[in-house]
Each structure stands twice: as structure tokens, then as C-alpha cells.
Coordinates of C-alpha atoms in Angstrom, one line a residue:
Chain A
X1 CA 21.4 -14.7 -11.4
X2 CA 21.8 -11.0 -11.1
X3 CA 19.7 -8.8 -8.9
X4 CA 19.2 -5.0 -9.1
X5 CA 18.1 -3.4 -5.8
X6 CA 16.8 0.2 -6.0
X7 CA 17.8 1.8 -2.8
X8 CA 15.5 4.0 -0.7
X9 CA 17.6 7.1 0.3
X10 CA 17.4 10.8 1.1
X11 CA 20.6 11.6 -0.9
X12 CA 22.7 11.8 2.2
X13 CA 22.2 8.2 3.4
X14 CA 20.4 5.0 2.6
X15 CA 17.2 4.3 4.5
X16 CA 17.5 1.3 6.9
X17 CA 14.8 -0.6 4.9
X18 CA 17.3 -0.9 2.0
X19 CA 19.2 -3.4 4.2
X20 CA 16.1 -5.5 4.6
X21 CA 15.7 -5.5 0.8
X22 CA 19.3 -6.6 0.5
X23 CA 18.5 -9.5 2.8
X24 CA 15.7 -10.5 0.5
X25 CA 18.1 -10.3 -2.5
X26 CA 20.6 -12.4 -0.6
X27 CA 17.9 -15.0 0.0
X28 CA 17.3 -15.2 -3.8
X29 CA 21.1 -15.5 -4.4
X30 CA 23.3 -14.1 -7.1
X31 CA 25.2 -10.9 -7.8
X32 CA 23.6 -7.9 -6.2
X33 CA 23.9 -4.4 -7.7
X34 CA 22.4 -1.4 -5.9
X35 CA 21.0 1.6 -7.9
X36 CA 21.1 5.0 -6.3
X37 CA 19.1 7.5 -8.4
X38 CA 18.9 11.0 -7.0
X39 CA 20.0 14.6 -7.1
X40 CA 23.2 15.1 -5.1
X41 CA 23.2 11.5 -3.9
X42 CA 27.0 10.8 -3.7
X43 CA 26.9 10.3 0.0
X44 CA 24.0 7.8 -0.2
X45 CA 26.0 5.9 -2.8
X46 CA 29.0 5.7 -0.5
X47 CA 26.7 4.4 2.3
X48 CA 25.3 1.7 0.0
X49 CA 28.8 0.6 -1.0
X50 CA 29.4 -0.3 2.7
X51 CA 26.4 -2.6 3.0
X52 CA 27.0 -6.3 3.2
X53 CA 26.8 -8.4 0.0
X54 CA 26.8 -5.6 -2.6
X55 CA 28.7 -6.3 -5.8
X56 CA 28.5 -2.9 -7.3
X57 CA 26.7 0.5 -6.7
X58 CA 25.4 2.3 -9.7
X59 CA 24.8 6.0 -9.3
X60 CA 22.8 8.4 -11.5
X61 CA 23.0 11.9 -10.1
X62 CA 20.7 14.2 -11.9
X63 CA 17.9 16.7 -11.1
X64 CA 15.3 14.6 -13.0
X65 CA 15.7 12.0 -10.2
X66 CA 15.4 14.5 -7.4
X67 CA 12.0 13.6 -6.0
X68 CA 11.8 10.0 -7.3
X69 CA 9.1 11.0 -9.8
X70 CA 7.8 7.6 -10.9
X71 CA 7.5 8.7 -14.6
X72 CA 11.3 9.4 -14.8
X73 CA 12.6 6.8 -12.4
X74 CA 10.6 3.9 -14.0
X75 CA 12.1 4.7 -17.5
X76 CA 15.6 4.5 -15.9
X77 CA 15.0 1.3 -14.0
X78 CA 13.2 -0.4 -16.9
X79 CA 16.2 0.4 -19.1
X80 CA 18.9 -0.8 -16.6
X81 CA 16.8 -3.7 -15.4
X82 CA 16.7 -5.5 -18.7
X83 CA 20.1 -6.9 -17.9
X84 CA 19.0 -8.5 -14.6
X85 CA 17.0 -11.6 -13.5
X86 CA 15.4 -9.8 -10.5
X87 CA 14.5 -6.1 -9.7
X88 CA 13.8 -5.4 -6.0
X89 CA 12.8 -2.4 -4.0
X90 CA 11.1 -1.8 -0.7
X91 CA 7.3 -1.7 -0.5
X92 CA 7.3 1.9 0.8
X93 CA 5.4 4.6 -1.0
X94 CA 8.2 5.3 -3.4
X95 CA 8.6 1.7 -4.5
X96 CA 4.9 1.1 -4.7
X97 CA 4.7 4.2 -6.9
X98 CA 7.4 3.6 -9.5
X99 CA 7.9 -0.2 -9.6
X100 CA 4.6 -1.3 -11.2
X101 CA 5.4 1.2 -14.0
X102 CA 8.7 -0.7 -14.5
X103 CA 7.0 -4.0 -14.6
X104 CA 4.5 -2.7 -17.2
X105 CA 7.3 -1.3 -19.3
X106 CA 9.1 -4.6 -19.2
X107 CA 5.7 -6.4 -19.9
X108 CA 6.0 -8.6 -16.8
X109 CA 4.0 -9.1 -13.6
X110 CA 5.0 -7.5 -10.3
X111 CA 5.0 -9.5 -7.1
X112 CA 4.1 -7.0 -4.4
X113 CA 5.0 -7.0 -0.7
X114 CA 6.9 -10.3 -0.4
X115 CA 7.6 -11.5 3.1
X116 CA 9.6 -14.6 2.3
X117 CA 11.7 -16.1 -0.6
X118 CA 11.0 -19.8 -1.3
X119 CA 13.2 -20.0 -4.3
X120 CA 14.4 -17.7 -7.2
X121 CA 10.9 -17.8 -8.8
X122 CA 8.6 -18.5 -5.8
X123 CA 7.7 -16.0 -3.1
X124 CA 5.3 -15.6 -0.2
X125 CA 3.1 -12.6 0.2
X126 CA 0.1 -11.6 2.4
X127 CA -3.3 -11.1 0.7
X128 CA -6.7 -10.0 2.0
X129 CA -5.2 -7.6 4.5
X130 CA -3.0 -10.3 6.0
X131 CA -5.9 -12.7 6.5
X132 CA -4.4 -15.2 4.1
X133 CA -0.8 -15.8 2.8
X134 CA -0.2 -16.7 -0.8
X135 CA 2.8 -18.6 -2.3
X136 CA 3.2 -17.4 -5.9
X137 CA 5.4 -18.6 -8.7
X138 CA 6.5 -16.4 -11.5
X139 CA 7.3 -17.6 -15.1
X140 CA 8.5 -14.1 -16.2
X141 CA 12.0 -13.7 -17.4
X142 CA 12.5 -10.7 -15.1
X143 CA 11.0 -10.9 -11.6
X144 CA 9.9 -7.5 -10.5
X145 CA 9.4 -7.4 -6.7
X146 CA 8.5 -5.1 -3.8
X147 CA 9.8 -6.3 -0.4
X148 CA 8.0 -5.8 2.9
X149 CA 11.0 -4.8 5.0
X150 CA 9.6 -6.3 8.2
X151 CA 9.7 -9.8 6.6
X152 CA 13.5 -9.9 6.5
X153 CA 16.2 -9.3 9.1
X154 CA 18.5 -6.6 7.7
X155 CA 22.0 -7.3 6.4
X156 CA 24.8 -5.3 8.0
X157 CA 25.2 -1.8 6.8
X158 CA 29.0 -1.8 7.5
X159 CA 32.0 -3.6 6.4
X160 CA 31.4 -3.8 2.6
X161 CA 33.5 -2.0 0.0
X162 CA 31.7 -2.3 -3.3
X163 CA 32.9 -0.2 -6.2
X164 CA 30.7 2.8 -7.1
X165 CA 30.1 3.4 -10.8
X166 CA 28.6 6.6 -12.1
X167 CA 26.3 6.0 -15.0
X168 CA 25.0 8.5 -17.5
X169 CA 21.4 7.7 -18.1
X170 CA 19.0 10.7 -17.9
X171 CA 15.4 9.8 -18.5
X172 CA 13.0 12.7 -18.4
X173 CA 9.4 11.7 -19.3
X174 CA 8.4 15.4 -19.3
X175 CA 4.9 14.7 -18.1
X176 CA 5.2 15.3 -14.3
X177 CA 6.9 17.7 -12.0
X178 CA 7.4 18.2 -8.3
X179 CA 5.3 21.0 -6.7
X180 CA 6.0 20.7 -3.0
X181 CA 6.0 18.5 0.1
X182 CA 4.9 18.7 3.7
X183 CA 6.8 16.3 5.8
X184 CA 5.8 15.7 9.4
X185 CA 8.5 17.1 11.6
X186 CA 9.4 14.9 14.5
X187 CA 12.5 14.0 16.5
X188 CA 10.9 10.6 17.0
X189 CA 11.9 7.6 14.8
X190 CA 9.9 6.8 11.7
X191 CA 7.4 4.1 12.4
X192 CA 8.8 1.6 9.9
X193 CA 12.3 2.0 11.5
X194 CA 11.4 2.3 15.2
X195 CA 12.4 -0.4 17.7
X196 CA 9.5 0.6 20.0
X197 CA 6.1 1.9 19.0
X198 CA 3.3 3.2 21.2
X199 CA 0.0 3.6 19.4
X200 CA -3.3 5.0 20.4
X201 CA -6.8 4.1 19.2
X202 CA -10.3 5.5 19.5
X203 CA -10.0 5.1 23.3
X204 CA -7.7 8.1 23.3
X205 CA -10.9 10.2 22.8
X206 CA -9.1 13.2 21.1
X207 CA -5.9 14.3 19.6
X208 CA -4.7 16.2 22.6
X209 CA -4.6 13.1 24.7
X210 CA -1.9 11.7 22.4
X211 CA 0.4 13.9 24.5
X212 CA 0.5 11.2 27.2
X213 CA 1.7 8.7 24.7
X214 CA 4.3 11.1 23.4
X215 CA 5.7 11.5 26.8
X216 CA 6.2 7.7 27.2
X217 CA 7.6 7.6 23.7
X218 CA 10.2 10.2 24.4
X219 CA 11.4 8.2 27.5
X220 CA 11.6 5.0 25.4
X221 CA 12.9 6.5 22.2
X222 CA 9.8 5.2 20.6
X223 CA 7.7 6.1 17.6
X224 CA 4.0 7.1 18.0
X225 CA 1.4 5.4 15.9
X226 CA -2.4 5.2 15.7
X227 CA -5.2 2.9 14.7
X228 CA -7.3 3.7 11.6
X229 CA -10.2 4.5 14.0
X230 CA -8.1 7.2 15.6
X231 CA -7.2 8.6 12.2
X232 CA -10.7 8.4 10.8
X233 CA -12.0 10.2 14.0
X234 CA -9.5 13.1 13.1
X235 CA -7.4 12.7 16.3
X236 CA -4.1 12.4 14.4
X237 CA -2.8 12.6 10.8
X238 CA -2.9 9.6 8.4
X239 CA 0.8 9.1 8.3
X240 CA 0.6 7.8 11.9
X241 CA -1.7 5.0 10.9
X242 CA -0.6 1.5 11.6
X243 CA -2.5 -1.2 9.8
X244 CA -3.2 -2.7 6.4
X245 CA -4.3 0.7 5.0
X246 CA -1.4 2.4 6.8
X247 CA 2.1 1.4 7.8
X248 CA 3.1 -2.2 8.3
X249 CA 5.4 -2.3 11.4
X250 CA 7.4 -5.0 13.3
X251 CA 9.2 -3.4 16.2
X252 CA 10.7 -5.2 19.2
X253 CA 8.0 -3.8 21.3
X254 CA 4.5 -2.6 20.3
X255 CA 2.3 -0.9 22.9
X256 CA -1.4 -0.7 21.9
X257 CA -3.3 1.8 24.0
X258 CA -7.1 2.1 23.7
X259 CA -7.0 0.0 20.5
X260 CA -9.7 -2.7 20.2
X261 CA -7.7 -4.7 17.6
X262 CA -9.6 -4.7 14.3
X263 CA -8.3 -7.2 11.8
X264 CA -7.0 -4.4 9.6
X265 CA -4.9 -3.0 12.6
X266 CA -3.6 -6.5 13.5
X267 CA -2.5 -7.0 9.9
X268 CA -0.2 -4.0 10.4
X269 CA 1.5 -4.9 13.7
X270 CA 1.2 -8.6 14.4
X271 CA 4.8 -9.1 13.2
X272 CA 6.0 -7.2 16.3
X273 CA 8.2 -9.2 18.7
X274 CA 6.5 -8.3 21.9
X275 CA 3.0 -6.8 22.0
X276 CA 1.5 -5.0 25.0
X277 CA -2.2 -4.1 25.1
X278 CA -3.7 -1.6 27.5
X279 CA -7.5 -1.4 27.2
X280 CA -10.4 -1.2 29.7
X281 CA -12.5 -3.7 27.7
X282 CA -11.2 -7.1 28.7
X283 CA -12.9 -8.7 25.7
X284 CA -11.1 -6.5 23.2
X285 CA -9.6 -8.7 20.4
X286 CA -6.3 -7.0 20.8
X287 CA -5.7 -9.1 23.9
X288 CA -5.8 -12.3 21.8
X289 CA -2.5 -11.2 20.2
X290 CA -0.9 -9.5 23.2
X291 CA 2.0 -11.0 25.1
X292 CA 1.2 -8.8 28.0
X293 CA -2.3 -7.5 28.5
X294 CA -3.3 -4.9 31.1
X295 CA -7.1 -4.4 31.6
X296 CA -7.2 -0.8 32.9
X297 CA -8.3 2.7 32.2
X298 CA -5.6 4.1 29.9
X299 CA -5.8 7.6 31.4
X300 CA -4.6 6.1 34.7
X301 CA -2.3 3.4 33.4
X302 CA -0.3 5.4 30.8
X303 CA 0.7 8.2 33.3
X304 CA 1.6 5.5 35.7
X305 CA 3.7 3.8 33.1
X306 CA 5.3 7.1 32.3
X307 CA 6.2 7.6 35.9
X308 CA 7.6 4.1 36.2
X309 CA 10.1 4.4 33.3
Chain B
X1 CA -13.7 16.6 -19.7
X2 CA -14.3 12.9 -19.7
X3 CA -13.4 10.9 -16.6
X4 CA -12.9 7.1 -16.6
X5 CA -13.3 5.3 -13.3
X6 CA -12.3 1.7 -12.7
X7 CA -14.1 -0.4 -10.1
X8 CA -13.5 -3.9 -8.8
X9 CA -16.0 -6.4 -7.4
X10 CA -14.4 -7.9 -4.2
X11 CA -15.3 -9.6 -1.0
X12 CA -17.2 -7.2 1.3
X13 CA -14.7 -5.7 3.7
X14 CA -16.8 -6.6 6.7
X15 CA -16.7 -10.3 5.8
X16 CA -14.3 -12.7 7.5
X17 CA -11.9 -14.2 5.0
X18 CA -11.6 -18.0 5.1
X19 CA -9.0 -20.0 3.3
X20 CA -10.3 -23.1 1.4
X21 CA -9.4 -26.4 3.0
X22 CA -7.5 -27.5 -0.1
X23 CA -5.3 -24.3 0.1
X24 CA -6.3 -23.4 -3.5
X25 CA -7.5 -19.9 -2.5
X26 CA -10.0 -18.0 -0.4
X27 CA -13.5 -19.4 -0.2
X28 CA -15.9 -17.0 -2.0
X29 CA -18.9 -19.3 -2.2
X30 CA -22.1 -17.5 -1.0
X31 CA -20.0 -14.7 0.3
X32 CA -21.3 -11.1 0.2
X33 CA -19.5 -9.1 -2.5
X34 CA -19.2 -5.4 -2.8
X35 CA -17.3 -2.6 -4.6
X36 CA -13.7 -2.3 -3.4
X37 CA -13.6 0.5 -0.8
X38 CA -10.8 2.4 -2.6
X39 CA -12.9 2.2 -5.8
X40 CA -15.9 3.8 -4.0
X41 CA -13.6 6.8 -3.2
X42 CA -12.6 6.9 -6.9
X43 CA -16.3 7.1 -8.0
X44 CA -17.0 9.7 -5.4
X45 CA -14.1 11.9 -6.6
X46 CA -15.3 11.7 -10.2
X47 CA -18.8 12.6 -9.1
X48 CA -17.5 15.6 -7.1
X49 CA -15.5 16.7 -10.2
X50 CA -18.7 16.6 -12.2
X51 CA -20.6 18.6 -9.6
X52 CA -17.9 21.2 -9.7
X53 CA -18.3 21.4 -13.5
X54 CA -14.8 20.0 -14.1
X55 CA -15.9 16.6 -15.4
X56 CA -18.5 16.4 -18.2
X57 CA -19.0 12.7 -18.4
X58 CA -18.2 9.8 -16.0
X59 CA -17.6 6.4 -17.5
X60 CA -17.2 3.5 -15.1
X61 CA -15.5 0.3 -16.2
X62 CA -15.0 -3.0 -14.5
X63 CA -13.5 -6.4 -15.3
X64 CA -15.2 -9.6 -14.0
X65 CA -18.0 -12.0 -14.3
X66 CA -21.5 -11.0 -15.4
X67 CA -22.6 -10.3 -11.8
X68 CA -20.0 -7.5 -11.6
X69 CA -22.7 -5.5 -13.3
X70 CA -24.0 -4.9 -9.8
X71 CA -20.9 -2.9 -8.9
X72 CA -21.2 -0.8 -12.1
X73 CA -24.9 -0.2 -11.3
X74 CA -23.8 1.0 -7.8
X75 CA -21.4 3.5 -9.4
X76 CA -24.1 4.6 -11.8
X77 CA -26.5 5.2 -8.9
X78 CA -23.7 7.3 -7.2
X79 CA -23.6 9.5 -10.3
X80 CA -21.6 7.9 -13.1
X81 CA -23.2 8.3 -16.5
X82 CA -22.5 5.0 -18.2
X83 CA -20.8 1.7 -17.7
X84 CA -18.6 -0.8 -19.4
X85 CA -18.2 -4.4 -18.2
X86 CA -15.3 -6.4 -19.6
X87 CA -16.8 -9.8 -19.0
X88 CA -14.6 -12.7 -18.1
X89 CA -14.7 -15.5 -15.6
X90 CA -10.9 -15.7 -15.5
X91 CA -8.9 -14.3 -12.5
X92 CA -7.4 -11.3 -14.2
X93 CA -4.0 -10.1 -12.8
X94 CA -2.9 -6.5 -12.5
X95 CA -0.8 -6.3 -15.8
X96 CA -3.6 -7.8 -17.8
X97 CA -6.2 -5.6 -16.1
X98 CA -4.0 -2.6 -17.0
X99 CA -3.9 -3.7 -20.7
X100 CA -7.7 -4.0 -20.7
X101 CA -8.1 -0.6 -19.3
X102 CA -5.6 0.8 -21.7
X103 CA -7.7 -0.6 -24.6
X104 CA -10.7 1.3 -23.1
X105 CA -8.6 4.5 -22.7
X106 CA -7.6 4.3 -26.3
X107 CA -11.3 4.1 -27.3
X108 CA -12.8 6.6 -24.9
X109 CA -9.9 9.1 -24.7
X110 CA -10.6 10.3 -21.1
X111 CA -8.6 13.2 -19.7
X112 CA -8.5 11.7 -16.2
X113 CA -8.6 8.0 -15.1
X114 CA -9.3 7.4 -11.4
X115 CA -8.7 4.1 -9.8
X116 CA -8.5 2.8 -6.2
X117 CA -4.9 2.5 -5.0
X118 CA -5.4 -1.2 -4.3
X119 CA -8.0 -3.9 -4.2
X120 CA -8.6 -5.4 -0.8
X121 CA -8.4 -9.0 -2.1
X122 CA -5.1 -9.2 -3.9
X123 CA -3.6 -6.1 -2.2
X124 CA -1.3 -5.6 -5.2
X125 CA -1.4 -1.8 -5.6
X126 CA -0.3 -2.0 -9.2
X127 CA -3.0 -1.5 -11.8
X128 CA -3.2 2.3 -11.9
X129 CA 0.6 2.6 -12.2
X130 CA 0.8 0.0 -14.9
X131 CA -2.1 1.6 -16.9
X132 CA -0.3 5.0 -16.6
X133 CA 3.0 3.4 -17.9
X134 CA 1.2 1.6 -20.8
X135 CA -0.7 4.8 -21.8
X136 CA 2.4 7.0 -21.3
X137 CA 0.5 9.1 -18.7
X138 CA 1.7 10.7 -15.5
X139 CA 0.4 9.3 -12.3
X140 CA -0.7 10.7 -8.9
X141 CA -0.8 7.7 -6.7
X142 CA -2.3 7.5 -3.1
X143 CA -4.1 10.8 -3.6
X144 CA -5.5 12.9 -0.8
X145 CA -6.3 15.9 -3.0
X146 CA -7.0 16.3 -6.7
X147 CA -7.1 19.8 -8.3
X148 CA -7.6 20.2 -12.0
X149 CA -6.2 23.4 -13.3
X150 CA -6.2 24.0 -17.1
X151 CA -4.3 21.3 -18.8
X152 CA -2.7 20.0 -15.6
X153 CA -3.8 18.2 -12.5
X154 CA -2.2 18.8 -9.1
X155 CA -2.3 15.7 -7.0
X156 CA -1.3 15.7 -3.3
X157 CA -0.1 12.2 -2.4
X158 CA 0.1 10.4 0.9
X159 CA 3.8 9.3 1.2
X160 CA 5.9 7.9 4.0
X161 CA 6.5 10.7 6.4
X162 CA 4.0 13.2 5.0
X163 CA 2.5 14.6 1.9
X164 CA 3.9 15.3 -1.5
X165 CA 2.3 17.3 -4.4
X166 CA 3.0 16.7 -8.0
X167 CA 1.7 18.4 -11.2
X168 CA 0.8 16.1 -14.0
X169 CA 0.0 16.9 -17.6
X170 CA -3.4 15.7 -18.7
X171 CA -4.4 13.1 -19.5
X172 CA -3.3 11.5 -16.3
X173 CA -4.0 8.6 -13.9
X174 CA -5.0 9.2 -10.2
X175 CA -5.2 6.4 -7.6
X176 CA -7.1 7.1 -4.4
X177 CA -6.1 6.9 -0.8
X178 CA -8.4 6.8 2.2
X179 CA -8.6 10.5 3.0
X180 CA -9.4 11.8 -0.5
X181 CA -13.1 12.0 0.4
X182 CA -15.9 10.3 2.1
X183 CA -18.1 8.4 -0.3
X184 CA -21.8 9.1 -0.2
X185 CA -24.6 6.6 -0.2
X186 CA -26.8 6.1 -3.2
X187 CA -30.4 7.3 -2.8
X188 CA -33.3 5.1 -3.7
X189 CA -34.4 7.3 -6.6
X190 CA -30.9 7.3 -8.0
X191 CA -30.7 3.5 -7.7
X192 CA -33.9 3.3 -9.8
X193 CA -32.5 5.8 -12.3
X194 CA -29.3 3.9 -12.6
X195 CA -31.1 0.9 -13.9
X196 CA -31.9 2.9 -17.1
X197 CA -28.3 4.1 -17.6
X198 CA -26.4 2.5 -20.5
X199 CA -24.1 -0.5 -19.6
X200 CA -22.0 -1.8 -22.5
X201 CA -20.8 -5.4 -22.4
X202 CA -17.5 -6.3 -24.0
X203 CA -14.8 -9.1 -23.5
X204 CA -11.0 -9.3 -23.4
X205 CA -11.1 -10.9 -26.8
X206 CA -13.1 -7.9 -28.2
X207 CA -10.5 -5.6 -26.9
X208 CA -7.7 -7.8 -28.3
X209 CA -6.1 -8.5 -24.9
X210 CA -4.8 -12.0 -23.8
X211 CA -5.5 -12.3 -20.1
X212 CA -3.3 -15.3 -19.5
X213 CA -1.3 -14.7 -16.3
X214 CA 2.4 -15.2 -15.6
X215 CA 2.0 -15.6 -11.9
X216 CA 0.7 -18.9 -10.5
X217 CA -0.8 -19.2 -7.1
X218 CA 0.9 -22.3 -5.6
X219 CA -1.0 -22.2 -2.4
X220 CA -3.0 -20.0 -0.1
X221 CA -2.7 -20.6 3.7
X222 CA -4.0 -19.1 6.9
X223 CA -1.5 -16.7 8.4
X224 CA 0.5 -17.9 11.4
X225 CA -1.5 -17.0 14.5
X226 CA -0.2 -15.4 17.6
X227 CA -1.5 -16.8 20.8
X228 CA -2.6 -14.7 23.7
X229 CA 0.0 -14.2 26.4
X230 CA -0.7 -13.3 30.0
X231 CA -2.7 -10.6 31.7
X232 CA -0.7 -8.5 34.2
X233 CA -2.3 -7.1 37.3
X234 CA -0.9 -3.6 37.2
X235 CA 1.6 -1.2 35.6
X236 CA 4.4 -2.2 38.0
X237 CA 4.1 -5.9 36.9
X238 CA 4.0 -4.8 33.3
X239 CA 7.2 -2.8 33.6
X240 CA 8.9 -5.6 35.5
X241 CA 8.0 -8.2 32.8
X242 CA 9.1 -5.9 30.0
X243 CA 12.4 -5.3 31.7
X244 CA 13.2 -8.8 33.0
X245 CA 11.3 -11.3 31.0
X246 CA 10.9 -9.8 27.5
X247 CA 14.0 -7.6 28.0
X248 CA 12.7 -5.0 25.5
X249 CA 13.1 -1.9 27.6

């Protein structure tokens, strides 16, 4: 078997989730090649070569791959992918965007968001917002898969020395172009990579009150998240949303503040190692999944927590 | 311009999901069904484009059993002009759904196809992208803003870490994210009017598409449940537990 892993990267380095995808590839077994497609992505390729278990790094460095436009990237991956038994990438917004196109171009199904590898053709994935877990078996010649990073412990990002091979394969579909982007600027870790997350819900009452969470987050080196209720109420932007319709996270410590614990939120964070809930409603469903529950007014408890750290 | 909107009949998002005792799937017997929430956003966006004078006709298409006519009628009540149901009792997977929609696209020649980013049953997040690939169209997935300008559409997308805007040549595919709009409710007069709007019935065979799937569901299980831990009395005890028992801070 041979596996092609398409790395998530920012040209300068590979994103940590790539190491989780490599772990899923390792669980399938076989030679693992990593593709770095980008614009000025030599450093990311060098980083990928150091990851554990990589046989070879393929690099295509061209402006057409600069913003991971799905129309161009999918043509490249479908072309290269023909020679592999499995094509894997992370289930982030880039992978979710381009990989189904690859599957369609190869006329095979895609298996989305796997959290476990049973065998080379059988995988486990959540359905119905995590309220059920399906085991699916594929009869396709090429298995096209997105991996939920939190389902796999990452391989080491150091110690490897895979050869880096530049390939000349420029695919420009000519039907889409990049206009601009607006990235949230923050010194805090990205939610999907954070070891500690503190999230606020409707109980926060307004966006300004998230400052008390940010203060705790800065002391703990934590990311700041929110429930869908807080996002829908306009307190904070959608990219902070943790849940089935937002980000799926699994940090070492998740602190839920003023979050009732709707099913869709639990689906996004119940993989966390330790869960703390702070809520004044002692019947809130969040307490049924929390390792440590504190029934208290968050406007008293959070500043107290801040002071105690 | 013509806009095609795809909608899916799924379990109502307020209903608690129960796995069948034989682990063959999720129990949908006598369960309330509804239009997939992301598809409601797709219908709303098409209706707004029509209200702005950008869209001239809205066609809504669904794949499913005969009762999926209900979801098409809902879309017609919200402002779509006519419906197409591709009738089948089979579980149609994403690639086959994309092929069926491609056949409709070939026939109807819409300038814009709007779909929900994912259905809340299978959670695949694939069909729109697959349709775009099969039809050779550009795609604006997870859209939070859609602006049609001349022969292009600018789509602002919700991506990890922020927003990204792409320009796509028309025809193009857009898949909706939560913040694109807030769907309206259908008024009673519009529900009555929708009953008279045309709804065409077709089948996968009519469209020349084989819906046999390559993925087999081996089993469906309840997720592993977390059990509740302990309640701490105050912040001091919480910090002590996190430091000394859980050792996470």
C-alpha cells in the first residue's frame, strides 16, 4: 500500500495537524509520501521531511497553489493520487474544500472525518453531530479520506530525514482566483492546536465580558472559544465557535464557562482529556460530561480563578 | 439568471438521535423530518438574490422518497419557483447525489447552484464540491457572503482562523455556512400558493445515473459516553484538583 498525505502548511512550516494525519496514515500502514503544494513553500517541505515515518516529500512550488484554491489543488492531487491506494488530508477547511473534488475527479467516494482506522479499507467516523458513530467499509480502488486530527495522537515532528523531491506539475483550472483574506489576529494558540481552551457561552451576556476569559487564557497559554449560542447572539465571531458546526477540539483541559452543554457543543469538545464546567445552573447538561463542576456565578468565579493562577 | 438550490430531507435537528438496537443505523421510524438547516440557508440566499433582481428563477431539487416532496413544497413556500424531485428509496451517497445534480445542471443550465455545506445526518460535507468538480465549475464553500458581479461571483468563505474571499467565474457552486443569512418563515398564504407551483418527478434511471454506493455501513453505534465527575465547592478546590489530581495546569 502507498499513501499520499497532503500537508496543511503556511509555506514556512507544516501545521501540527499534519502530524495527526500522518498518525492515521501510519495506522493504515504502507509507504507514506507527503505532498506540499504552495507558493514559496520550501521551508514547509523541509519541515515535513523531518516528520516521523515519511518516505518522501513531494513539493510543487508555484503561484497557482498559493492560496490552496480547490479548483487547482484538486487537479494536482487527482493527477498525483492515481498512483496511490490512499489519499489523506486533515478535515480542516482546506481539506474539506478540495478533497471531495479529488474524489469526484477519481470517481470514488470520500470518507469524511475519520477518527479511527480499523483496517486498510474500514474506518470509523462520527455521524449525526457525533450522536452516532459509523464504521464504514470502502470498496473503491483509491480511498480518499479526511482525518479528524483529534482522533489520532500525533507522530513526532522531529528525527526524520526523508528525501525532498521537486515535481513540475502546474494545474491552473482558470475558473477561480484569490481576492483577499481577513485572518483573526491573536497571540493565543489556534483552537484546534491549543492544549488548554477556555470557552464562553450565552451566560457571558455580551462580547465585552469575554475579556475575563481572555485574562485567564493569557495566564494559562490557552485558546479562547465560544458556544454556538454565544456566536449566534453576536458576542464573538464564528471562528471562535466550538461544536459540530464549528471547530472540533480535544485539548488536555477544556474550561466551559456559562455554557449549558447543547448536544452540538458537546460533539465539538467531548474528546477533551479533562473538562471543567462553571455554571450557575446546577442542572445544566454540561455537568454530565464535566470531570470537575463548579456551580457558581461565573462573574465571581472566573475573576477568582484568574487571581488564583 | 437561473439559480438551482439543492435541499435534503433529514431528521429534524431538535430530535434526539437513537441508534437502532441491531446497530444497522439510526432509527428514523415515526421521527419528525425536516429540511436540512444548511439547505434552508441555501433557499433563503436564492430568494434574496431574486428579491435583489439578480436571480430570475429559482429551481429547487431534492433526492429522496416521495415524501421528500414536503421539503420541496417548503422551499416553494419560501420563494422558489418550481421543484424537481429525483425519487428513490435508496440511501444515496454524496458522489451519486453529485452525479444526479450534475444531470439536472446539464438540463437546466443554472448560473449558480447553492447547496448546504453539509447535511446534519451523514455530516459528509462533500456533495457541493463533488458537483462542482463534475461540472467543471468553481466553488465557494462555507460561504458567509455571496456577491454576484457581472459574470463573476465573489464568495467570502469561513475558513480556519478567519475569512477568505474568492472570485469565481459563473456558472459556479456555492455551499452555505451558518452566518450567510437567517432564513425566514413561510407565511400561510405562501404555503397555500406553493401547492400550485410545478413539481416535476424524475428518477435516477431517467437521469441515467447508477446510485449504487461504494461505501458500506458495517455498523452504527452509540458514541462512548463520558460520565460526570465531581462537583467542587469553590475555585480554590478547583485549582487544587487541576494542579494535583488532573495535573493539567
